[in-house]
Amino acid sequence: MSADEIPATRDPADGLAAVAALRRLADQLEDAAVEQAMREGWSWPQVAEALGVTRQAVHKKHAKRLIAAGVTLRRRH
Amino acid sequence: MTAFDRYLHSVIERGALEAHEDRSAAIEAQHLLLAIAAGREPTTRQVLASAGLDRQAIRAALDLEFERSLNAAGVSLADFDLPRPSPAPKPPTQLGASARLALDRMATVFRKKDLRPAHLLLGILQAEAGTVPRALALAGVDQAGLVATVRRALPGQNG
């Protein structure tokens, strides 16, 4: 790898902070996208498959929030 | 329960509300800092005010830090037109890694019976990396200077 492929001013702190910020943004995107899908009638297995996670994981992470928000949920399985 | 325990409990409770508002699944160090800035404890408020920091200024610095950190990865927050998701039904109760580190820094250096509100602020401000130091730098705050100010405000310190 040649030296000019890595910008000379790149501070590792910026790279690490970017990772933390991207994770936070991804969580926000996930909350919004899952809610939108469920409001439009997607099922848990469909959302799980689209996210590439198990339906148990997506249900555990989002069900309480969506129920509290009054979203009508399709059956889990 | 000591006076400090009650203080710590109140900061964590308020921090949970800040975390909830932030859509965070855990209470992080920045939420404790916001809670301290929003609280009524005079020593910590004075120390923060001496650096131009109140809750609003810290919130603005944290928002800027998020934006700039995303920029470092070539992502612009302005490009996202997100529908705002519904909040979690309850504020989080779990302390995140950064908050636990702040509490550890406080508890390993000082004896429990000596702890005062400024010790908690010191533990938060002594972070060497992460969201809080980056936000402080973006707000133009001299972190080392602020840490020194907190130390001077601790009981038994004469400068």
mmCIF file of C-alpha atoms in Angstrom:
data_model
loop_
_atom_site.group_PDB
_atom_site.id
_atom_site.type_symbol
_atom_site.label_atom_id
_atom_site.label_comp_id
_atom_site.label_asym_id
_atom_site.label_seq_id
_atom_site.Cartn_x
_atom_site.Cartn_y
_atom_site.Cartn_z
ATOM 1 C CA MET A 1 0.000 0.000 0.000
ATOM 2 C CA SER A 2 1.495 3.329 -0.989
ATOM 3 C CA ALA A 3 1.691 6.133 1.538
ATOM 4 C CA ASP A 4 -0.546 8.428 -0.489
ATOM 5 C CA GLU A 5 -3.524 6.051 -0.142
ATOM 6 C CA ILE A 6 -3.894 7.151 3.480
ATOM 7 C CA PRO A 7 -4.399 10.886 3.937
ATOM 8 C CA ALA A 8 -1.519 12.275 5.984
ATOM 9 C CA THR A 9 -3.833 14.273 8.223
ATOM 10 C CA ARG A 10 -6.050 11.305 9.143
ATOM 11 C CA ASP A 11 -6.317 11.211 12.917
ATOM 12 C CA PRO A 12 -7.300 7.799 14.318
ATOM 13 C CA ALA A 13 -9.559 9.624 16.797
ATOM 14 C CA ASP A 14 -11.631 10.892 13.852
ATOM 15 C CA GLY A 15 -11.925 7.401 12.421
ATOM 16 C CA LEU A 16 -13.016 5.917 15.743
ATOM 17 C CA ALA A 17 -15.480 8.749 16.392
ATOM 18 C CA ALA A 18 -16.902 8.181 12.909
ATOM 19 C CA VAL A 19 -17.529 4.532 13.768
ATOM 20 C CA ALA A 20 -19.393 5.506 16.949
ATOM 21 C CA ALA A 21 -21.427 8.150 15.098
ATOM 22 C CA LEU A 22 -22.271 5.789 12.211
ATOM 23 C CA ARG A 23 -23.504 3.159 14.698
ATOM 24 C CA ARG A 24 -25.724 5.769 16.291
ATOM 25 C CA LEU A 25 -27.025 6.904 12.902
ATOM 26 C CA ALA A 26 -27.623 3.264 11.897
ATOM 27 C CA ASP A 27 -29.670 2.729 15.074
ATOM 28 C CA GLN A 28 -31.739 5.827 14.305
ATOM 29 C CA LEU A 29 -32.242 4.675 10.713
ATOM 30 C CA GLU A 30 -33.251 1.222 11.923
ATOM 31 C CA ASP A 31 -35.812 2.619 14.367
ATOM 32 C CA ALA A 32 -37.339 4.791 11.649
ATOM 33 C CA ALA A 33 -37.260 2.162 8.900
ATOM 34 C CA VAL A 34 -38.659 -0.668 11.031
ATOM 35 C CA GLU A 35 -41.459 1.562 12.285
ATOM 36 C CA GLN A 36 -42.314 2.654 8.757
ATOM 37 C CA ALA A 37 -42.350 -0.934 7.488
ATOM 38 C CA MET A 38 -44.537 -2.172 10.337
ATOM 39 C CA ARG A 39 -46.952 0.725 9.864
ATOM 40 C CA GLU A 40 -47.234 -0.351 6.229
ATOM 41 C CA GLY A 41 -48.106 -3.912 7.218
ATOM 42 C CA TRP A 42 -44.802 -5.770 6.963
ATOM 43 C CA SER A 43 -44.477 -8.836 9.197
ATOM 44 C CA TRP A 44 -41.674 -9.432 11.698
ATOM 45 C CA PRO A 45 -40.099 -12.194 9.552
ATOM 46 C CA GLN A 46 -40.075 -9.895 6.517
ATOM 47 C CA VAL A 47 -38.450 -7.058 8.449
ATOM 48 C CA ALA A 48 -35.956 -9.461 10.018
ATOM 49 C CA GLU A 49 -34.992 -10.914 6.662
ATOM 50 C CA ALA A 50 -34.595 -7.441 5.158
ATOM 51 C CA LEU A 51 -32.297 -6.446 8.022
ATOM 52 C CA GLY A 52 -30.388 -9.718 7.968
ATOM 53 C CA VAL A 53 -31.138 -10.523 11.609
ATOM 54 C CA THR A 54 -33.335 -13.075 13.359
ATOM 55 C CA ARG A 55 -36.992 -12.249 13.894
ATOM 56 C CA GLN A 56 -36.476 -12.766 17.619
ATOM 57 C CA ALA A 57 -33.793 -10.052 17.578
ATOM 58 C CA VAL A 58 -35.907 -7.548 15.692
ATOM 59 C CA HIS A 59 -38.961 -8.276 17.821
ATOM 60 C CA LYS A 60 -37.006 -7.923 21.056
ATOM 61 C CA LYS A 61 -35.491 -4.633 19.925
ATOM 62 C CA HIS A 62 -38.594 -2.925 18.540
ATOM 63 C CA ALA A 63 -41.855 -4.534 19.706
ATOM 64 C CA LYS A 64 -42.324 -2.632 22.969
ATOM 65 C CA ARG A 65 -41.607 0.715 21.343
ATOM 66 C CA LEU A 66 -43.983 0.108 18.444
ATOM 67 C CA ILE A 67 -46.769 -1.228 20.669
ATOM 68 C CA ALA A 68 -46.399 1.838 22.917
ATOM 69 C CA ALA A 69 -46.582 4.012 19.786
ATOM 70 C CA GLY A 70 -49.879 2.389 18.854
ATOM 71 C CA VAL A 71 -48.595 0.685 15.697
ATOM 72 C CA THR A 72 -50.847 -2.199 14.663
ATOM 73 C CA LEU A 73 -48.530 -5.186 14.402
ATOM 74 C CA ARG A 74 -49.053 -8.261 12.285
ATOM 75 C CA ARG A 75 -48.595 -11.618 13.951
ATOM 76 C CA ARG A 76 -45.042 -12.409 14.921
ATOM 77 C CA HIS A 77 -44.737 -15.615 12.885
ATOM 78 C CA MET B 1 -28.057 6.659 51.850
ATOM 79 C CA THR B 2 -25.495 9.469 51.953
ATOM 80 C CA ALA B 3 -25.989 12.918 50.468
ATOM 81 C CA PHE B 4 -23.645 11.950 47.653
ATOM 82 C CA ASP B 5 -25.616 8.765 46.915
ATOM 83 C CA ARG B 6 -28.758 10.861 46.615
ATOM 84 C CA TYR B 7 -26.947 13.300 44.328
ATOM 85 C CA LEU B 8 -25.593 10.494 42.127
ATOM 86 C CA HIS B 9 -29.028 8.913 41.927
ATOM 87 C CA SER B 10 -30.593 12.214 40.865
ATOM 88 C CA VAL B 11 -27.938 12.776 38.167
ATOM 89 C CA ILE B 12 -28.446 9.255 36.801
ATOM 90 C CA GLU B 13 -32.231 9.745 36.794
ATOM 91 C CA ARG B 14 -31.944 13.016 34.919
ATOM 92 C CA GLY B 15 -29.291 11.443 32.675
ATOM 93 C CA ALA B 16 -31.795 8.722 31.786
ATOM 94 C CA LEU B 17 -34.182 11.397 30.539
ATOM 95 C CA GLU B 18 -31.403 12.972 28.486
ATOM 96 C CA ALA B 19 -30.566 9.547 27.030
ATOM 97 C CA HIS B 20 -34.239 8.954 26.240
ATOM 98 C CA GLU B 21 -34.464 12.280 24.440
ATOM 99 C CA ASP B 22 -31.259 11.343 22.580
ATOM 100 C CA ARG B 23 -32.844 8.000 21.506
ATOM 101 C CA SER B 24 -29.970 6.228 23.246
ATOM 102 C CA ALA B 25 -30.462 2.699 24.592
ATOM 103 C CA ALA B 26 -28.077 3.422 27.493
ATOM 104 C CA ILE B 27 -27.118 6.327 29.738
ATOM 105 C CA GLU B 28 -23.720 7.521 28.517
ATOM 106 C CA ALA B 29 -21.197 9.964 30.014
ATOM 107 C CA GLN B 30 -22.541 12.834 27.899
ATOM 108 C CA HIS B 31 -26.010 12.300 29.368
ATOM 109 C CA LEU B 32 -24.601 12.539 32.888
ATOM 110 C CA LEU B 33 -22.792 15.738 31.885
ATOM 111 C CA LEU B 34 -26.035 17.215 30.515
ATOM 112 C CA ALA B 35 -27.772 16.188 33.749
ATOM 113 C CA ILE B 36 -25.129 17.904 35.881
ATOM 114 C CA ALA B 37 -25.357 21.057 33.765
ATOM 115 C CA ALA B 38 -29.146 21.055 34.083
ATOM 116 C CA GLY B 39 -29.015 20.400 37.840
ATOM 117 C CA ARG B 40 -29.009 22.780 40.743
ATOM 118 C CA GLU B 41 -25.802 21.758 42.498
ATOM 119 C CA PRO B 42 -23.888 25.073 42.778
ATOM 120 C CA THR B 43 -20.218 23.970 42.654
ATOM 121 C CA THR B 44 -20.501 21.928 39.465
ATOM 122 C CA ARG B 45 -22.696 24.527 37.785
ATOM 123 C CA GLN B 46 -20.173 27.255 38.580
ATOM 124 C CA VAL B 47 -17.281 25.199 37.246
ATOM 125 C CA LEU B 48 -19.120 24.488 34.010
ATOM 126 C CA ALA B 49 -20.288 28.089 33.693
ATOM 127 C CA SER B 50 -16.674 29.266 34.074
ATOM 128 C CA ALA B 51 -15.998 27.475 30.768
ATOM 129 C CA GLY B 52 -19.158 28.887 29.183
ATOM 130 C CA LEU B 53 -20.991 25.587 29.524
ATOM 131 C CA ASP B 54 -24.635 25.212 30.414
ATOM 132 C CA ARG B 55 -26.978 22.434 29.310
ATOM 133 C CA GLN B 56 -27.816 24.174 26.055
ATOM 134 C CA ALA B 57 -24.172 24.798 25.133
ATOM 135 C CA ILE B 58 -23.279 21.170 25.878
ATOM 136 C CA ARG B 59 -26.242 19.904 23.846
ATOM 137 C CA ALA B 60 -25.152 22.075 20.901
ATOM 138 C CA ALA B 61 -21.559 20.811 21.196
ATOM 139 C CA LEU B 62 -22.749 17.173 21.262
ATOM 140 C CA ASP B 63 -24.894 17.713 18.171
ATOM 141 C CA LEU B 64 -21.922 19.276 16.392
ATOM 142 C CA GLU B 65 -19.684 16.380 17.440
ATOM 143 C CA PHE B 66 -22.161 13.880 15.946
ATOM 144 C CA GLU B 67 -22.313 15.831 12.698
ATOM 145 C CA ARG B 68 -18.534 16.244 12.413
ATOM 146 C CA SER B 69 -17.824 12.606 13.260
ATOM 147 C CA LEU B 70 -20.190 11.493 10.498
ATOM 148 C CA ASN B 71 -18.488 13.948 8.140
ATOM 149 C CA ALA B 72 -15.173 12.201 8.881
ATOM 150 C CA ALA B 73 -16.677 9.098 7.248
ATOM 151 C CA GLY B 74 -18.012 11.117 4.326
ATOM 152 C CA VAL B 75 -21.587 11.095 5.635
ATOM 153 C CA SER B 76 -23.643 14.242 5.853
ATOM 154 C CA LEU B 77 -26.517 14.294 8.328
ATOM 155 C CA ALA B 78 -28.254 16.842 6.095
ATOM 156 C CA ASP B 79 -28.602 14.110 3.432
ATOM 157 C CA PHE B 80 -30.918 12.085 5.667
ATOM 158 C CA ASP B 81 -34.553 13.009 5.696
ATOM 159 C CA LEU B 82 -35.602 10.611 8.397
ATOM 160 C CA PRO B 83 -39.133 10.285 9.668
ATOM 161 C CA ARG B 84 -38.692 10.691 13.411
ATOM 162 C CA PRO B 85 -39.254 7.262 14.992
ATOM 163 C CA SER B 86 -41.473 6.869 18.023
ATOM 164 C CA PRO B 87 -39.482 6.972 21.254
ATOM 165 C CA ALA B 88 -38.886 3.992 23.499
ATOM 166 C CA PRO B 89 -41.772 3.709 25.977
ATOM 167 C CA LYS B 90 -39.477 4.258 28.956
ATOM 168 C CA PRO B 91 -36.118 5.963 29.561
ATOM 169 C CA PRO B 92 -33.166 3.553 29.620
ATOM 170 C CA THR B 93 -31.972 2.247 32.988
ATOM 171 C CA GLN B 94 -28.647 0.776 31.894
ATOM 172 C CA LEU B 95 -25.410 2.727 32.161
ATOM 173 C CA GLY B 96 -23.345 2.696 28.977
ATOM 174 C CA ALA B 97 -19.612 2.002 28.836
ATOM 175 C CA SER B 98 -18.613 5.670 28.905
ATOM 176 C CA ALA B 99 -20.730 6.385 32.003
ATOM 177 C CA ARG B 100 -19.342 3.328 33.800
ATOM 178 C CA LEU B 101 -15.802 4.449 32.999
ATOM 179 C CA ALA B 102 -16.519 7.899 34.428
ATOM 180 C CA LEU B 103 -17.885 6.357 37.639
ATOM 181 C CA ASP B 104 -14.904 3.983 37.842
ATOM 182 C CA ARG B 105 -12.438 6.885 37.523
ATOM 183 C CA MET B 106 -14.227 8.582 40.377
ATOM 184 C CA ALA B 107 -14.538 5.536 42.637
ATOM 185 C CA THR B 108 -10.996 4.210 42.244
ATOM 186 C CA VAL B 109 -9.260 7.491 43.108
ATOM 187 C CA PHE B 110 -11.394 8.830 45.933
ATOM 188 C CA ARG B 111 -12.741 7.258 49.085
ATOM 189 C CA LYS B 112 -16.492 6.834 49.099
ATOM 190 C CA LYS B 113 -16.969 8.927 52.227
ATOM 191 C CA ASP B 114 -15.079 11.826 50.614
ATOM 192 C CA LEU B 115 -17.137 11.919 47.436
ATOM 193 C CA ARG B 116 -18.780 15.207 46.462
ATOM 194 C CA PRO B 117 -20.684 16.238 43.322
ATOM 195 C CA ALA B 118 -17.511 17.719 41.799
ATOM 196 C CA HIS B 119 -15.866 14.278 41.918
ATOM 197 C CA LEU B 120 -18.509 12.930 39.532
ATOM 198 C CA LEU B 121 -17.923 15.833 37.152
ATOM 199 C CA LEU B 122 -14.189 15.183 37.386
ATOM 200 C CA GLY B 123 -14.665 11.521 36.447
ATOM 201 C CA ILE B 124 -16.654 12.545 33.370
ATOM 202 C CA LEU B 125 -14.244 15.286 32.292
ATOM 203 C CA GLN B 126 -11.151 13.088 32.653
ATOM 204 C CA ALA B 127 -12.112 10.951 29.650
ATOM 205 C CA GLU B 128 -9.199 10.849 27.241
ATOM 206 C CA ALA B 129 -11.213 9.891 24.189
ATOM 207 C CA GLY B 130 -14.791 9.660 23.067
ATOM 208 C CA THR B 131 -17.796 11.894 22.666
ATOM 209 C CA VAL B 132 -17.351 14.161 25.693
ATOM 210 C CA PRO B 133 -13.745 15.288 25.029
ATOM 211 C CA ARG B 134 -14.485 15.750 21.332
ATOM 212 C CA ALA B 135 -17.589 17.815 22.037
ATOM 213 C CA LEU B 136 -15.691 19.945 24.560
ATOM 214 C CA ALA B 137 -12.945 20.598 22.013
ATOM 215 C CA LEU B 138 -15.519 21.607 19.405
ATOM 216 C CA ALA B 139 -17.039 24.006 21.937
ATOM 217 C CA GLY B 140 -13.596 25.591 22.316
ATOM 218 C CA VAL B 141 -13.214 24.346 25.895
ATOM 219 C CA ASP B 142 -9.739 23.659 27.276
ATOM 220 C CA GLN B 143 -10.416 20.227 28.786
ATOM 221 C CA ALA B 144 -7.239 20.114 30.888
ATOM 222 C CA GLY B 145 -7.954 23.605 32.193
ATOM 223 C CA LEU B 146 -11.502 22.624 33.091
ATOM 224 C CA VAL B 147 -10.273 19.507 34.901
ATOM 225 C CA ALA B 148 -7.880 21.738 36.887
ATOM 226 C CA THR B 149 -10.774 24.056 37.763
ATOM 227 C CA VAL B 150 -12.825 21.113 39.048
ATOM 228 C CA ARG B 151 -9.888 19.897 41.129
ATOM 229 C CA ARG B 152 -9.568 23.327 42.736
ATOM 230 C CA ALA B 153 -13.283 23.211 43.573
ATOM 231 C CA LEU B 154 -12.933 19.925 45.465
ATOM 232 C CA PRO B 155 -13.092 20.135 49.248
ATOM 233 C CA GLY B 156 -9.684 20.471 50.878
ATOM 234 C CA GLN B 157 -8.028 21.904 47.777
ATOM 235 C CA ASN B 158 -6.329 25.241 48.086
ATOM 236 C CA GLY B 159 -5.415 25.806 44.461
#
